Short mmCIF file of C-alpha atoms in Angstrom, two decimals:
data_model
loop_
_atom_site.label_atom_id
_atom_site.label_comp_id
_atom_site.label_asym_id
_atom_site.label_seq_id
_atom_site.Cartn_x
_atom_site.Cartn_y
_atom_site.Cartn_z
CA GLN A 1 53.30 164.16 65.34
CA VAL A 2 54.56 163.26 68.44
CA GLN A 3 53.52 165.31 72.03
CA LEU A 4 55.93 164.99 74.70
CA VAL A 5 55.22 165.56 78.42
CA GLU A 6 57.10 165.19 81.14
CA SER A 7 56.18 165.47 85.29
CA GLY A 8 57.46 164.91 88.55
CA GLY A 9 60.04 167.95 88.98
CA GLY A 10 59.76 169.58 92.34
CA LEU A 11 61.87 170.41 95.24
CA VAL A 12 64.27 168.44 97.07
CA GLN A 13 67.20 168.89 99.61
CA THR A 14 70.52 168.05 98.45
CA GLY A 15 71.04 164.26 98.85
CA GLY A 16 67.72 162.67 97.91
CA SER A 17 65.68 161.34 94.62
CA LEU A 18 63.29 162.41 92.36
CA ARG A 19 62.36 160.37 89.46
CA VAL A 20 60.76 162.08 86.28
CA SER A 21 58.84 161.13 83.67
CA CYS A 22 58.05 161.86 79.92
CA VAL A 23 54.81 160.46 78.19
CA ALA A 24 54.89 160.49 74.26
CA THR A 25 51.92 160.32 72.37
CA GLY A 26 50.93 160.30 68.92
CA ARG A 27 52.04 158.63 66.05
CA ALA A 28 53.84 155.50 66.70
CA LEU A 29 57.63 155.35 65.96
CA LEU A 30 59.70 152.28 64.91
CA SER A 31 62.57 153.23 66.57
CA PRO A 32 62.91 156.49 68.42
CA ALA A 33 65.96 158.06 70.75
CA ILE A 34 64.29 159.17 73.69
CA SER A 35 66.66 161.35 75.94
CA TRP A 36 66.79 163.87 78.63
CA PHE A 37 68.24 167.39 78.60
CA ARG A 38 68.87 169.99 81.17
CA GLN A 39 69.11 173.72 81.36
CA ALA A 40 70.10 175.61 84.15
CA PRO A 41 69.76 179.84 84.39
CA GLY A 42 72.30 181.25 82.07
CA LYS A 43 73.48 177.53 81.42
CA GLU A 44 73.44 176.36 77.75
CA ARG A 45 70.89 173.14 77.48
CA GLU A 46 73.16 169.82 78.10
CA PHE A 47 72.22 166.22 77.33
CA VAL A 48 71.64 164.48 80.46
CA ALA A 49 70.68 160.72 79.38
CA GLY A 50 69.34 158.78 76.12
CA LEU A 51 67.39 155.53 75.48
CA ASN A 52 67.55 154.04 72.20
CA TRP A 53 63.66 152.57 72.52
CA ARG A 54 64.31 149.62 70.13
CA SER A 55 67.89 148.10 71.17
CA GLY A 56 67.07 149.40 74.87
CA GLU A 57 70.62 150.79 74.78
CA ARG A 58 71.08 153.51 77.46
CA TYR A 59 73.71 156.70 77.92
CA TYR A 60 74.31 158.99 79.88
CA GLY A 61 76.19 162.50 80.34
CA GLU A 62 79.48 163.11 81.92
CA SER A 63 79.40 162.12 85.39
CA LEU A 64 76.11 161.34 85.68
CA MET A 65 75.84 157.51 85.32
CA ASP A 66 76.68 157.05 89.13
CA ARG A 67 73.40 159.20 89.79
CA PHE A 68 71.23 158.80 87.37
CA ALA A 69 69.50 156.35 85.74
CA ILE A 70 67.08 156.10 82.12
CA SER A 71 64.90 153.24 82.08
CA PRO A 72 61.64 153.05 79.53
CA ASP A 73 57.90 151.70 80.49
CA LYS A 74 56.75 150.29 77.21
CA ASP A 75 53.16 149.88 78.29
CA ARG A 76 52.92 153.48 78.90
CA ASN A 77 54.92 154.86 75.83
CA ALA A 78 56.91 156.41 79.29
CA VAL A 79 60.55 156.94 79.77
CA TYR A 80 61.93 157.61 83.56
CA LEU A 81 64.59 159.39 84.84
CA GLN A 82 65.56 157.84 88.04
CA MET A 83 68.03 160.75 89.98
CA ASN A 84 69.79 159.88 93.38
CA SER A 85 72.17 161.77 95.29
CA LEU A 86 71.21 165.12 93.99
CA LYS A 87 73.17 168.28 94.40
CA PRO A 88 72.67 172.02 93.85
CA GLU A 89 74.32 171.99 90.57
CA ASP A 90 71.34 169.77 89.51
CA THR A 91 69.05 172.40 89.78
CA ALA A 92 67.66 172.97 86.17
CA VAL A 93 64.73 172.73 84.14
CA TYR A 94 64.58 169.31 82.47
CA PHE A 95 63.38 168.36 79.54
CA CYS A 96 62.12 165.31 77.25
CA ALA A 97 63.10 165.23 73.42
CA LEU A 98 62.42 162.63 70.81
CA LYS A 99 64.21 161.74 67.43
CA SER A 100 61.68 159.68 65.09
CA TYR A 101 64.74 157.13 64.52
CA SER A 102 67.78 156.64 65.44
CA ASP A 103 69.64 153.44 64.03
CA ILE A 104 72.51 152.99 66.48
CA GLY A 105 72.45 154.92 69.18
CA VAL A 106 71.62 158.13 70.50
CA PRO A 107 72.41 161.89 69.69
CA ARG A 108 73.72 163.85 71.81
CA ILE A 109 73.23 167.12 70.69
CA GLU A 110 69.54 169.38 71.15
CA GLY A 111 69.77 170.18 67.33
CA ALA A 112 69.23 166.52 66.33
CA TYR A 113 65.75 166.07 68.13
CA GLU A 114 62.37 166.85 67.06
CA TYR A 115 59.97 166.99 69.52
CA TRP A 116 60.29 168.64 72.66
CA GLY A 117 58.70 168.58 75.84
CA PRO A 118 57.52 171.70 77.91
CA GLY A 119 60.46 170.80 80.59
CA THR A 120 60.18 170.31 84.48
CA GLN A 121 61.56 171.75 87.24
CA VAL A 122 64.14 170.45 89.46
CA THR A 123 65.49 172.72 92.35
CA VAL A 124 67.92 170.75 94.54
CA SER A 125 68.40 173.28 98.11
CA SER A 126 71.51 173.47 99.69
#
């Protein structure tokens, strides 16, 4: 079993920055994919960014790569999502998700992930 806990969400003004963290505990995994999804009220959950833990390759949702950055912290078994130039439309609950094995790349569909954190709220005020 793997447990994921997100932190770092909060309220920020338009144009501001925020970093959310996801810490994984539990059994050791060889090559997981760890990703961030978000879900705004009334909308479907969408892929934000993902990281292949073994290869280090990073993937981003459409139009987010210029503002968001995902990075690993292998000492803490953590993944960070740095979000810059935030907009009101970035307001959502941000979820960390883990797929226990991903040979190449990361999946972009939520159904591929076995483990999820409870989420952290990010609110961007206009």
